[in-house]
């Protein structure tokens, strides 16, 4: 299958590229390298099945790019992912996450793409819901421009599906972590704790440590993208997490154990606007896509810490 991955040099995008190549697909990776790292696709670039285009989804000629490559499926991971930056500059966030998505959808429609698998956000679009784990049918309540942009992307792509027949599915991950993680991403705390504890630097917890998140390992998220590329799940959002709430204090202990470091974080005042709880109901992905997470927090953290340990030695 011919595929195109936007955000291909990012944390999740590059992991998806590696998985697609391992499965025997051809991949065109698209990234402007503003936040993605060329090192992340170094292995992919040794494959004859991989091509790379340095391009910005907001300004590049996507129509010509897709017309030349004619992918069957587009995996759309390029995004502005910093919630705080979206609050400071909502227009910048909207330009990338909404306008960029619409430009990609129009180019895909013209090129005869079968399906776009879009990245939404299970960790932000529901706001502060009352139901835990939170299912997809809870009304969205975005509390940031970033979250609003992710919802808008879903709405636009579903409109393209209804109007033009361009299929789409939406992957809404919890807090993704794993090798290659950028400490500034949605679940950057795992990378921050891992790097800090391995280097013997102080680590910080904001609040009393009882805030929870649904931490999901990157390989499991990538597996959900791959499963969503089929014919099932047209127009649907799929929460992708573990269905388990992990308090940040417990997360720190798990990482400290894997790193062989003292479990002695510093506690600082809670940051304004942080959610107290987040946990996703993943039953729709299980029933429609046949997807289930394979990594619990113990196994995922062990792999992540080992990656950063090897990185420290280079």
PDB file of C-alpha atoms in Angstrom:
ATOM      1  CA  UNK A   1       0.000   0.000   0.000  1.00  0.00           C
ATOM      2  CA  UNK A   2       1.220   3.494  -0.828  1.00  0.00           C
ATOM      3  CA  UNK A   3       1.015   5.754   2.221  1.00  0.00           C
ATOM      4  CA  UNK A   4       1.812   9.331   3.147  1.00  0.00           C
ATOM      5  CA  UNK A   5       2.634  10.422   6.700  1.00  0.00           C
ATOM      6  CA  UNK A   6       2.590  14.086   7.689  1.00  0.00           C
ATOM      7  CA  UNK A   7       4.675  14.919  10.730  1.00  0.00           C
ATOM      8  CA  UNK A   8       6.889  11.998   9.708  1.00  0.00           C
ATOM      9  CA  UNK A   9       9.962  13.165  11.636  1.00  0.00           C
ATOM     10  CA  UNK A  10       8.089  13.615  14.897  1.00  0.00           C
ATOM     11  CA  UNK A  11       7.915  11.297  17.888  1.00  0.00           C
ATOM     12  CA  UNK A  12       4.766   9.400  16.904  1.00  0.00           C
ATOM     13  CA  UNK A  13       5.068  10.021  13.161  1.00  0.00           C
ATOM     14  CA  UNK A  14       8.536   8.492  12.841  1.00  0.00           C
ATOM     15  CA  UNK A  15       7.472   5.469  14.886  1.00  0.00           C
ATOM     16  CA  UNK A  16       4.529   5.034  12.511  1.00  0.00           C
ATOM     17  CA  UNK A  17       6.847   5.338   9.493  1.00  0.00           C
ATOM     18  CA  UNK A  18       9.035   2.542  10.867  1.00  0.00           C
ATOM     19  CA  UNK A  19       5.986   0.338  11.455  1.00  0.00           C
ATOM     20  CA  UNK A  20       4.591   0.914   7.948  1.00  0.00           C
ATOM     21  CA  UNK A  21       7.940   0.096   6.347  1.00  0.00           C
ATOM     22  CA  UNK A  22       8.269  -3.033   8.488  1.00  0.00           C
ATOM     23  CA  UNK A  23       4.803  -4.090   7.283  1.00  0.00           C
ATOM     24  CA  UNK A  24       5.935  -3.781   3.652  1.00  0.00           C
ATOM     25  CA  UNK A  25       4.217  -0.522   2.698  1.00  0.00           C
ATOM     26  CA  UNK A  26       5.802   2.361   0.794  1.00  0.00           C
ATOM     27  CA  UNK A  27       5.895   5.676   2.658  1.00  0.00           C
ATOM     28  CA  UNK A  28       6.233   9.304   1.664  1.00  0.00           C
ATOM     29  CA  UNK A  29       7.167  11.214   4.792  1.00  0.00           C
ATOM     30  CA  UNK A  30       6.272  14.897   4.930  1.00  0.00           C
ATOM     31  CA  UNK A  31       7.639  17.225   7.612  1.00  0.00           C
ATOM     32  CA  UNK A  32       8.893  20.811   7.747  1.00  0.00           C
ATOM     33  CA  UNK A  33      11.382  19.822  10.502  1.00  0.00           C
ATOM     34  CA  UNK A  34      10.308  22.752  12.662  1.00  0.00           C
ATOM     35  CA  UNK A  35       9.848  20.390  15.605  1.00  0.00           C
ATOM     36  CA  UNK A  36      10.476  16.970  14.075  1.00  0.00           C
ATOM     37  CA  UNK A  37      14.046  15.657  14.085  1.00  0.00           C
ATOM     38  CA  UNK A  38      15.843  14.294  11.038  1.00  0.00           C
ATOM     39  CA  UNK A  39      17.533  11.733  13.321  1.00  0.00           C
ATOM     40  CA  UNK A  40      14.123  10.152  13.886  1.00  0.00           C
ATOM     41  CA  UNK A  41      13.890   9.070  10.245  1.00  0.00           C
ATOM     42  CA  UNK A  42      17.537   8.065   9.802  1.00  0.00           C
ATOM     43  CA  UNK A  43      16.631   4.366   9.770  1.00  0.00           C
ATOM     44  CA  UNK A  44      13.692   4.922   7.388  1.00  0.00           C
ATOM     45  CA  UNK A  45      15.905   6.770   4.918  1.00  0.00           C
ATOM     46  CA  UNK A  46      17.937   3.606   4.398  1.00  0.00           C
ATOM     47  CA  UNK A  47      14.829   1.930   2.969  1.00  0.00           C
ATOM     48  CA  UNK A  48      14.109   1.979  -0.760  1.00  0.00           C
ATOM     49  CA  UNK A  49      10.417   2.146   0.157  1.00  0.00           C
ATOM     50  CA  UNK A  50      10.786   5.528   1.875  1.00  0.00           C
ATOM     51  CA  UNK A  51      10.860   9.010   0.379  1.00  0.00           C
ATOM     52  CA  UNK A  52      10.979  12.294   2.257  1.00  0.00           C
ATOM     53  CA  UNK A  53       9.623  15.709   1.339  1.00  0.00           C
ATOM     54  CA  UNK A  54      10.492  18.717   3.473  1.00  0.00           C
ATOM     55  CA  UNK A  55       7.243  20.659   3.293  1.00  0.00           C
ATOM     56  CA  UNK A  56       4.978  22.816   5.437  1.00  0.00           C
ATOM     57  CA  UNK A  57       1.322  21.740   5.225  1.00  0.00           C
ATOM     58  CA  UNK A  58       0.259  25.385   5.452  1.00  0.00           C
ATOM     59  CA  UNK A  59       2.308  26.704   2.525  1.00  0.00           C
ATOM     60  CA  UNK A  60       3.444  23.754   0.375  1.00  0.00           C
ATOM     61  CA  UNK A  61       1.808  22.769  -2.907  1.00  0.00           C
ATOM     62  CA  UNK A  62       0.074  19.740  -1.405  1.00  0.00           C
ATOM     63  CA  UNK A  63      -2.131  19.255  -4.447  1.00  0.00           C
ATOM     64  CA  UNK A  64       0.874  18.611  -6.700  1.00  0.00           C
ATOM     65  CA  UNK A  65       2.665  16.549  -4.048  1.00  0.00           C
ATOM     66  CA  UNK A  66      -0.252  14.155  -3.595  1.00  0.00           C
ATOM     67  CA  UNK A  67      -1.070  14.088  -7.310  1.00  0.00           C
ATOM     68  CA  UNK A  68       2.485  12.889  -8.008  1.00  0.00           C
ATOM     69  CA  UNK A  69       2.595  10.225  -5.284  1.00  0.00           C
ATOM     70  CA  UNK A  70      -1.094   9.168  -5.199  1.00  0.00           C
ATOM     71  CA  UNK A  71      -1.130   7.522  -1.775  1.00  0.00           C
ATOM     72  CA  UNK A  72      -3.987   5.230  -0.872  1.00  0.00           C
ATOM     73  CA  UNK A  73      -3.980   6.317   2.777  1.00  0.00           C
ATOM     74  CA  UNK A  74      -2.760   9.542   4.393  1.00  0.00           C
ATOM     75  CA  UNK A  75      -1.819   9.486   8.078  1.00  0.00           C
ATOM     76  CA  UNK A  76      -2.082  13.053   9.322  1.00  0.00           C
ATOM     77  CA  UNK A  77       0.122  13.725  12.349  1.00  0.00           C
ATOM     78  CA  UNK A  78       1.604  17.147  11.508  1.00  0.00           C
ATOM     79  CA  UNK A  79       0.375  19.614  14.116  1.00  0.00           C
ATOM     80  CA  UNK A  80       1.122  22.384  16.550  1.00  0.00           C
ATOM     81  CA  UNK A  81       1.028  20.328  19.778  1.00  0.00           C
ATOM     82  CA  UNK A  82       1.851  22.831  22.525  1.00  0.00           C
ATOM     83  CA  UNK A  83      -1.324  23.684  24.441  1.00  0.00           C
ATOM     84  CA  UNK A  84       0.274  26.691  26.151  1.00  0.00           C
ATOM     85  CA  UNK A  85       1.497  28.091  22.837  1.00  0.00           C
ATOM     86  CA  UNK A  86      -2.027  27.734  21.447  1.00  0.00           C
ATOM     87  CA  UNK A  87      -3.346  29.873  24.305  1.00  0.00           C
ATOM     88  CA  UNK A  88      -0.735  32.558  23.681  1.00  0.00           C
ATOM     89  CA  UNK A  89      -1.195  32.536  19.900  1.00  0.00           C
ATOM     90  CA  UNK A  90      -4.496  30.894  18.886  1.00  0.00           C
ATOM     91  CA  UNK A  91      -4.245  32.168  15.310  1.00  0.00           C
ATOM     92  CA  UNK A  92      -0.915  30.371  14.786  1.00  0.00           C
ATOM     93  CA  UNK A  93      -2.362  27.180  16.236  1.00  0.00           C
ATOM     94  CA  UNK A  94      -5.469  27.394  14.059  1.00  0.00           C
ATOM     95  CA  UNK A  95      -3.464  28.051  10.918  1.00  0.00           C
ATOM     96  CA  UNK A  96      -1.539  24.797  11.333  1.00  0.00           C
ATOM     97  CA  UNK A  97      -4.121  22.535  12.952  1.00  0.00           C
ATOM     98  CA  UNK A  98      -7.236  23.639  11.090  1.00  0.00           C
ATOM     99  CA  UNK A  99      -6.174  25.352   7.865  1.00  0.00           C
ATOM    100  CA  UNK A 100      -3.368  22.828   7.348  1.00  0.00           C
ATOM    101  CA  UNK A 101      -5.810  19.953   7.795  1.00  0.00           C
ATOM    102  CA  UNK A 102      -8.299  21.430   5.333  1.00  0.00           C
ATOM    103  CA  UNK A 103      -5.542  22.014   2.753  1.00  0.00           C
ATOM    104  CA  UNK A 104      -4.436  18.394   3.137  1.00  0.00           C
ATOM    105  CA  UNK A 105      -8.004  17.112   2.812  1.00  0.00           C
ATOM    106  CA  UNK A 106      -8.586  19.075  -0.383  1.00  0.00           C
ATOM    107  CA  UNK A 107      -5.329  17.799  -1.887  1.00  0.00           C
ATOM    108  CA  UNK A 108      -6.245  14.240  -0.855  1.00  0.00           C
ATOM    109  CA  UNK A 109      -9.695  14.557  -2.433  1.00  0.00           C
ATOM    110  CA  UNK A 110      -8.210  15.740  -5.709  1.00  0.00           C
ATOM    111  CA  UNK A 111      -5.620  12.927  -5.713  1.00  0.00           C
ATOM    112  CA  UNK A 112      -8.190  10.187  -5.130  1.00  0.00           C
ATOM    113  CA  UNK A 113      -6.921   9.208  -1.669  1.00  0.00           C
ATOM    114  CA  UNK A 114      -9.103   6.522  -0.115  1.00  0.00           C
ATOM    115  CA  UNK A 115      -8.769   7.525   3.538  1.00  0.00           C
ATOM    116  CA  UNK A 116      -7.222  10.050   5.929  1.00  0.00           C
ATOM    117  CA  UNK A 117      -6.395   8.807   9.409  1.00  0.00           C
ATOM    118  CA  UNK A 118      -6.373  11.970  11.476  1.00  0.00           C
ATOM    119  CA  UNK A 119      -4.789  12.681  14.853  1.00  0.00           C
ATOM    120  CA  UNK A 120      -7.245  14.138  17.348  1.00  0.00           C
ATOM    121  CA  UNK A 121      -6.643  14.382  21.117  1.00  0.00           C
ATOM    122  CA  UNK A 122      -8.286  12.210  23.736  1.00  0.00           C
ATOM    123  CA  UNK A 123      -6.379  14.062  26.436  1.00  0.00           C
ATOM    124  CA  UNK A 124      -7.838  17.507  25.733  1.00  0.00           C
ATOM    125  CA  UNK A 125     -11.038  17.622  23.668  1.00  0.00           C
ATOM    126  CA  UNK A 126     -13.347  16.427  26.466  1.00  0.00           C
ATOM    127  CA  UNK A 127     -12.314  19.179  28.883  1.00  0.00           C
ATOM    128  CA  UNK A 128     -13.124  18.144  32.452  1.00  0.00           C
ATOM    129  CA  UNK A 129     -15.737  15.382  31.912  1.00  0.00           C
ATOM    130  CA  UNK A 130     -17.796  13.770  34.641  1.00  0.00           C
ATOM    131  CA  UNK A 131     -17.458  10.209  33.299  1.00  0.00           C
ATOM    132  CA  UNK A 132     -14.278   8.164  33.833  1.00  0.00           C
ATOM    133  CA  UNK A 133     -13.091   6.382  31.816  1.00  0.00           C
ATOM    134  CA  UNK A 134     -14.399   8.887  29.275  1.00  0.00           C
ATOM    135  CA  UNK A 135     -16.186   7.490  26.180  1.00  0.00           C
ATOM    136  CA  UNK A 136     -16.303   9.127  22.752  1.00  0.00           C
ATOM    137  CA  UNK A 137     -19.985  10.027  23.061  1.00  0.00           C
ATOM    138  CA  UNK A 138     -19.311  12.511  25.878  1.00  0.00           C
ATOM    139  CA  UNK A 139     -19.846  16.030  24.475  1.00  0.00           C
ATOM    140  CA  UNK A 140     -16.566  17.692  23.560  1.00  0.00           C
ATOM    141  CA  UNK A 141     -15.664  20.700  25.701  1.00  0.00           C
ATOM    142  CA  UNK A 142     -12.340  22.101  24.472  1.00  0.00           C
ATOM    143  CA  UNK A 143     -10.642  24.350  27.006  1.00  0.00           C
ATOM    144  CA  UNK A 144      -7.809  25.548  24.739  1.00  0.00           C
ATOM    145  CA  UNK A 145      -7.356  26.627  21.120  1.00  0.00           C
ATOM    146  CA  UNK A 146      -5.344  23.426  20.593  1.00  0.00           C
ATOM    147  CA  UNK A 147      -8.279  21.264  21.701  1.00  0.00           C
ATOM    148  CA  UNK A 148     -10.733  23.342  19.677  1.00  0.00           C
ATOM    149  CA  UNK A 149      -8.546  22.947  16.595  1.00  0.00           C
ATOM    150  CA  UNK A 150      -8.486  19.179  16.973  1.00  0.00           C
ATOM    151  CA  UNK A 151     -12.284  19.096  17.163  1.00  0.00           C
ATOM    152  CA  UNK A 152     -12.502  21.389  14.133  1.00  0.00           C
ATOM    153  CA  UNK A 153     -10.227  19.022  12.204  1.00  0.00           C
ATOM    154  CA  UNK A 154     -12.627  16.163  12.922  1.00  0.00           C
ATOM    155  CA  UNK A 155     -15.606  18.233  11.803  1.00  0.00           C
ATOM    156  CA  UNK A 156     -13.960  19.321   8.552  1.00  0.00           C
ATOM    157  CA  UNK A 157     -12.786  15.823   7.651  1.00  0.00           C
ATOM    158  CA  UNK A 158     -16.216  14.358   8.352  1.00  0.00           C
ATOM    159  CA  UNK A 159     -17.667  17.052   6.124  1.00  0.00           C
ATOM    160  CA  UNK A 160     -15.238  16.010   3.344  1.00  0.00           C
ATOM    161  CA  UNK A 161     -16.370  12.426   3.909  1.00  0.00           C
ATOM    162  CA  UNK A 162     -20.048  13.313   3.608  1.00  0.00           C
ATOM    163  CA  UNK A 163     -19.656  15.743   0.717  1.00  0.00           C
ATOM    164  CA  UNK A 164     -16.958  14.086  -1.390  1.00  0.00           C
ATOM    165  CA  UNK A 165     -16.696  10.497  -0.161  1.00  0.00           C
ATOM    166  CA  UNK A 166     -13.160  10.902   1.227  1.00  0.00           C
ATOM    167  CA  UNK A 167     -13.036   8.409   4.105  1.00  0.00           C
ATOM    168  CA  UNK A 168     -11.573   9.361   7.453  1.00  0.00           C
ATOM    169  CA  UNK A 169     -11.098   8.095  10.997  1.00  0.00           C
ATOM    170  CA  UNK A 170      -9.856  10.023  14.011  1.00  0.00           C
ATOM    171  CA  UNK A 171      -7.345   8.627  16.513  1.00  0.00           C
ATOM    172  CA  UNK A 172      -7.706  10.392  19.877  1.00  0.00           C
ATOM    173  CA  UNK A 173      -4.768   9.323  22.043  1.00  0.00           C
ATOM    174  CA  UNK A 174      -4.331   9.843  25.744  1.00  0.00           C
ATOM    175  CA  UNK A 175      -0.885  10.917  26.928  1.00  0.00           C
ATOM    176  CA  UNK A 176       1.523   9.224  24.540  1.00  0.00           C
ATOM    177  CA  UNK A 177       5.031   8.359  25.713  1.00  0.00           C
ATOM    178  CA  UNK A 178       7.949   6.240  24.565  1.00  0.00           C
ATOM    179  CA  UNK A 179      11.300   6.323  22.727  1.00  0.00           C
ATOM    180  CA  UNK A 180      12.029   9.524  20.763  1.00  0.00           C
ATOM    181  CA  UNK A 181       9.591  11.462  22.927  1.00  0.00           C
ATOM    182  CA  UNK A 182       9.929  15.219  22.905  1.00  0.00           C
ATOM    183  CA  UNK A 183       9.748  16.591  26.467  1.00  0.00           C
ATOM    184  CA  UNK A 184       7.534  19.400  25.151  1.00  0.00           C
ATOM    185  CA  UNK A 185       4.800  17.088  23.855  1.00  0.00           C
ATOM    186  CA  UNK A 186       1.484  16.251  25.512  1.00  0.00           C
ATOM    187  CA  UNK A 187       3.012  13.634  27.806  1.00  0.00           C
ATOM    188  CA  UNK A 188       6.442  15.248  28.027  1.00  0.00           C
ATOM    189  CA  UNK A 189       6.614  14.489  31.729  1.00  0.00           C
ATOM    190  CA  UNK A 190       7.714  10.902  31.000  1.00  0.00           C
ATOM    191  CA  UNK A 191      10.700  12.114  28.964  1.00  0.00           C
ATOM    192  CA  UNK A 192      11.460  14.863  31.489  1.00  0.00           C
ATOM    193  CA  UNK A 193      11.427  12.462  34.445  1.00  0.00           C
ATOM    194  CA  UNK A 194      13.421   9.832  32.534  1.00  0.00           C
ATOM    195  CA  UNK A 195      16.139  12.224  31.432  1.00  0.00           C
ATOM    196  CA  UNK A 196      16.327  13.973  34.788  1.00  0.00           C
ATOM    197  CA  UNK A 197      16.512  10.813  36.877  1.00  0.00           C
ATOM    198  CA  UNK A 198      19.095   9.192  34.605  1.00  0.00           C
ATOM    199  CA  UNK A 199      21.267  12.310  34.778  1.00  0.00           C
ATOM    200  CA  UNK A 200      20.845  12.783  38.531  1.00  0.00           C
ATOM    201  CA  UNK A 201      19.055  16.105  38.127  1.00  0.00           C
ATOM    202  CA  UNK A 202      16.165  17.250  40.375  1.00  0.00           C
ATOM    203  CA  UNK A 203      12.675  16.371  39.159  1.00  0.00           C
ATOM    204  CA  UNK A 204       9.532  18.397  39.813  1.00  0.00           C
ATOM    205  CA  UNK A 205       5.917  17.475  40.448  1.00  0.00           C
ATOM    206  CA  UNK A 206       3.386  20.289  40.187  1.00  0.00           C
ATOM    207  CA  UNK A 207       0.585  19.873  42.721  1.00  0.00           C
ATOM    208  CA  UNK A 208       0.303  17.086  45.260  1.00  0.00           C
ATOM    209  CA  UNK A 209       1.009  14.264  42.810  1.00  0.00           C
ATOM    210  CA  UNK A 210      -2.544  12.906  42.686  1.00  0.00           C
ATOM    211  CA  UNK A 211      -3.403  14.278  39.206  1.00  0.00           C
ATOM    212  CA  UNK A 212      -3.994  11.351  36.862  1.00  0.00           C
ATOM    213  CA  UNK A 213      -3.419  10.729  33.167  1.00  0.00           C
ATOM    214  CA  UNK A 214      -3.984   7.835  30.788  1.00  0.00           C
ATOM    215  CA  UNK A 215      -0.417   7.143  29.647  1.00  0.00           C
ATOM    216  CA  UNK A 216      -0.298   5.063  26.455  1.00  0.00           C
ATOM    217  CA  UNK A 217       2.862   3.635  24.880  1.00  0.00           C
ATOM    218  CA  UNK A 218       3.732   4.899  21.399  1.00  0.00           C
ATOM    219  CA  UNK A 219       3.817   1.442  19.775  1.00  0.00           C
ATOM    220  CA  UNK A 220       0.213   0.884  20.857  1.00  0.00           C
ATOM    221  CA  UNK A 221      -0.827   4.242  19.382  1.00  0.00           C
ATOM    222  CA  UNK A 222       0.881   3.409  16.096  1.00  0.00           C
ATOM    223  CA  UNK A 223      -0.933   0.075  16.016  1.00  0.00           C
ATOM    224  CA  UNK A 224      -4.245   1.936  16.309  1.00  0.00           C
ATOM    225  CA  UNK A 225      -3.316   4.160  13.338  1.00  0.00           C
ATOM    226  CA  UNK A 226      -2.499   1.107  11.242  1.00  0.00           C
ATOM    227  CA  UNK A 227      -5.743  -0.666  12.176  1.00  0.00           C
ATOM    228  CA  UNK A 228      -7.756   2.488  11.403  1.00  0.00           C
ATOM    229  CA  UNK A 229      -6.365   2.561   7.857  1.00  0.00           C
ATOM    230  CA  UNK A 230      -8.696  -0.234   6.802  1.00  0.00           C
ATOM    231  CA  UNK A 231     -12.350  -0.017   5.813  1.00  0.00           C
ATOM    232  CA  UNK A 232     -13.760  -0.012   9.359  1.00  0.00           C
ATOM    233  CA  UNK A 233     -14.496   3.070  11.397  1.00  0.00           C
ATOM    234  CA  UNK A 234     -15.352   5.607   8.695  1.00  0.00           C
ATOM    235  CA  UNK A 235     -16.079   9.005  10.263  1.00  0.00           C
ATOM    236  CA  UNK A 236     -15.559   7.721  13.810  1.00  0.00           C
ATOM    237  CA  UNK A 237     -13.319   8.916  16.621  1.00  0.00           C
ATOM    238  CA  UNK A 238     -11.380   6.271  18.514  1.00  0.00           C
ATOM    239  CA  UNK A 239     -10.038   6.889  21.987  1.00  0.00           C
ATOM    240  CA  UNK A 240      -6.613   5.290  22.278  1.00  0.00           C
ATOM    241  CA  UNK A 241      -5.298   4.805  25.782  1.00  0.00           C
ATOM    242  CA  UNK A 242      -5.187   2.110  28.437  1.00  0.00           C
ATOM    243  CA  UNK A 243      -8.359   2.833  30.375  1.00  0.00           C
ATOM    244  CA  UNK A 244      -6.155   3.145  33.480  1.00  0.00           C
ATOM    245  CA  UNK A 245      -5.563   6.308  35.512  1.00  0.00           C
ATOM    246  CA  UNK A 246      -1.963   6.720  36.671  1.00  0.00           C
ATOM    247  CA  UNK A 247      -1.223   9.422  39.273  1.00  0.00           C
ATOM    248  CA  UNK A 248       1.863  11.488  38.459  1.00  0.00           C
ATOM    249  CA  UNK A 249       3.460  10.524  41.793  1.00  0.00           C
ATOM    250  CA  UNK A 250       3.087   6.854  40.915  1.00  0.00           C
ATOM    251  CA  UNK A 251       4.511   7.542  37.464  1.00  0.00           C
ATOM    252  CA  UNK A 252       7.587   9.141  39.038  1.00  0.00           C
ATOM    253  CA  UNK A 253       8.111   6.087  41.235  1.00  0.00           C
ATOM    254  CA  UNK A 254       7.856   3.771  38.234  1.00  0.00           C
ATOM    255  CA  UNK A 255      10.407   5.785  36.261  1.00  0.00           C
ATOM    256  CA  UNK A 256      12.766   6.110  39.232  1.00  0.00           C
ATOM    257  CA  UNK A 257      12.698   2.352  39.712  1.00  0.00           C
ATOM    258  CA  UNK A 258      13.471   1.713  36.043  1.00  0.00           C
ATOM    259  CA  UNK A 259      16.269   4.296  36.114  1.00  0.00           C
ATOM    260  CA  UNK A 260      17.753   2.985  39.356  1.00  0.00           C
ATOM    261  CA  UNK A 261      17.471   6.476  40.833  1.00  0.00           C
ATOM    262  CA  UNK A 262      16.161   7.893  44.150  1.00  0.00           C
ATOM    263  CA  UNK A 263      12.405   8.463  44.129  1.00  0.00           C
ATOM    264  CA  UNK A 264      12.581  11.965  45.634  1.00  0.00           C
ATOM    265  CA  UNK A 265      10.759  14.541  43.493  1.00  0.00           C
ATOM    266  CA  UNK A 266      10.422  18.188  44.454  1.00  0.00           C
ATOM    267  CA  UNK A 267       6.836  19.380  44.890  1.00  0.00           C
ATOM    268  CA  UNK A 268       5.782  22.736  43.453  1.00  0.00           C
ATOM    269  CA  UNK A 269       2.432  24.579  43.320  1.00  0.00           C
ATOM    270  CA  UNK A 270      -0.096  23.216  40.830  1.00  0.00           C
ATOM    271  CA  UNK A 271      -0.131  24.967  37.467  1.00  0.00           C
ATOM    272  CA  UNK A 272      -3.211  26.966  36.544  1.00  0.00           C
ATOM    273  CA  UNK A 273      -5.612  25.178  34.213  1.00  0.00           C
ATOM    274  CA  UNK A 274      -4.188  21.669  34.574  1.00  0.00           C
ATOM    275  CA  UNK A 275      -6.789  18.892  34.502  1.00  0.00           C
ATOM    276  CA  UNK A 276      -7.089  16.865  37.687  1.00  0.00           C
ATOM    277  CA  UNK A 277      -8.069  13.620  35.947  1.00  0.00           C
ATOM    278  CA  UNK A 278      -7.907  12.070  32.492  1.00  0.00           C
ATOM    279  CA  UNK A 279      -8.717   8.509  31.493  1.00  0.00           C
ATOM    280  CA  UNK A 280     -10.203   7.145  28.262  1.00  0.00           C
ATOM    281  CA  UNK A 281     -12.802   4.485  27.556  1.00  0.00           C
ATOM    282  CA  UNK A 282     -11.200   2.456  24.751  1.00  0.00           C
ATOM    283  CA  UNK A 283     -14.021  -0.017  24.110  1.00  0.00           C
ATOM    284  CA  UNK A 284     -14.944   1.451  20.682  1.00  0.00           C
ATOM    285  CA  UNK A 285     -11.442   0.867  19.312  1.00  0.00           C
ATOM    286  CA  UNK A 286     -11.563  -2.679  20.670  1.00  0.00           C
ATOM    287  CA  UNK A 287     -14.946  -3.500  19.133  1.00  0.00           C
ATOM    288  CA  UNK A 288     -14.620  -1.702  15.773  1.00  0.00           C
ATOM    289  CA  UNK A 289     -10.899  -1.926  15.022  1.00  0.00           C
ATOM    290  CA  UNK A 290      -9.941  -4.971  17.061  1.00  0.00           C
ATOM    291  CA  UNK A 291      -7.337  -2.821  18.826  1.00  0.00           C
ATOM    292  CA  UNK A 292      -6.161  -3.257  22.395  1.00  0.00           C
ATOM    293  CA  UNK A 293      -3.077  -1.882  24.147  1.00  0.00           C
ATOM    294  CA  UNK A 294      -0.249  -4.371  24.591  1.00  0.00           C
ATOM    295  CA  UNK A 295       1.897  -2.346  27.012  1.00  0.00           C
ATOM    296  CA  UNK A 296       1.039  -1.524  30.618  1.00  0.00           C
ATOM    297  CA  UNK A 297       2.801   1.377  32.343  1.00  0.00           C
ATOM    298  CA  UNK A 298       5.499  -0.895  33.801  1.00  0.00           C
ATOM    299  CA  UNK A 299       6.529  -2.388  30.451  1.00  0.00           C
ATOM    300  CA  UNK A 300       6.246   0.910  28.559  1.00  0.00           C
ATOM    301  CA  UNK A 301       8.291   2.880  31.086  1.00  0.00           C
ATOM    302  CA  UNK A 302      10.993   0.196  31.104  1.00  0.00           C
ATOM    303  CA  UNK A 303      11.396   0.483  27.319  1.00  0.00           C
ATOM    304  CA  UNK A 304      11.334   4.267  27.434  1.00  0.00           C
ATOM    305  CA  UNK A 305      13.928   4.591  30.177  1.00  0.00           C
ATOM    306  CA  UNK A 306      16.178   2.093  28.409  1.00  0.00           C
ATOM    307  CA  UNK A 307      15.995   4.211  25.242  1.00  0.00           C
ATOM    308  CA  UNK A 308      16.989   7.384  27.089  1.00  0.00           C
ATOM    309  CA  UNK A 309      19.731   5.501  28.936  1.00  0.00           C
ATOM    310  CA  UNK A 310      21.215   4.457  25.584  1.00  0.00           C
ATOM    311  CA  UNK A 311      20.830   8.039  24.298  1.00  0.00           C
ATOM    312  CA  UNK A 312      22.736   9.356  27.335  1.00  0.00           C
ATOM    313  CA  UNK A 313      25.662   7.068  26.463  1.00  0.00           C
ATOM    314  CA  UNK A 314      25.959   8.281  22.865  1.00  0.00           C
TER     315      UNK A 314
END
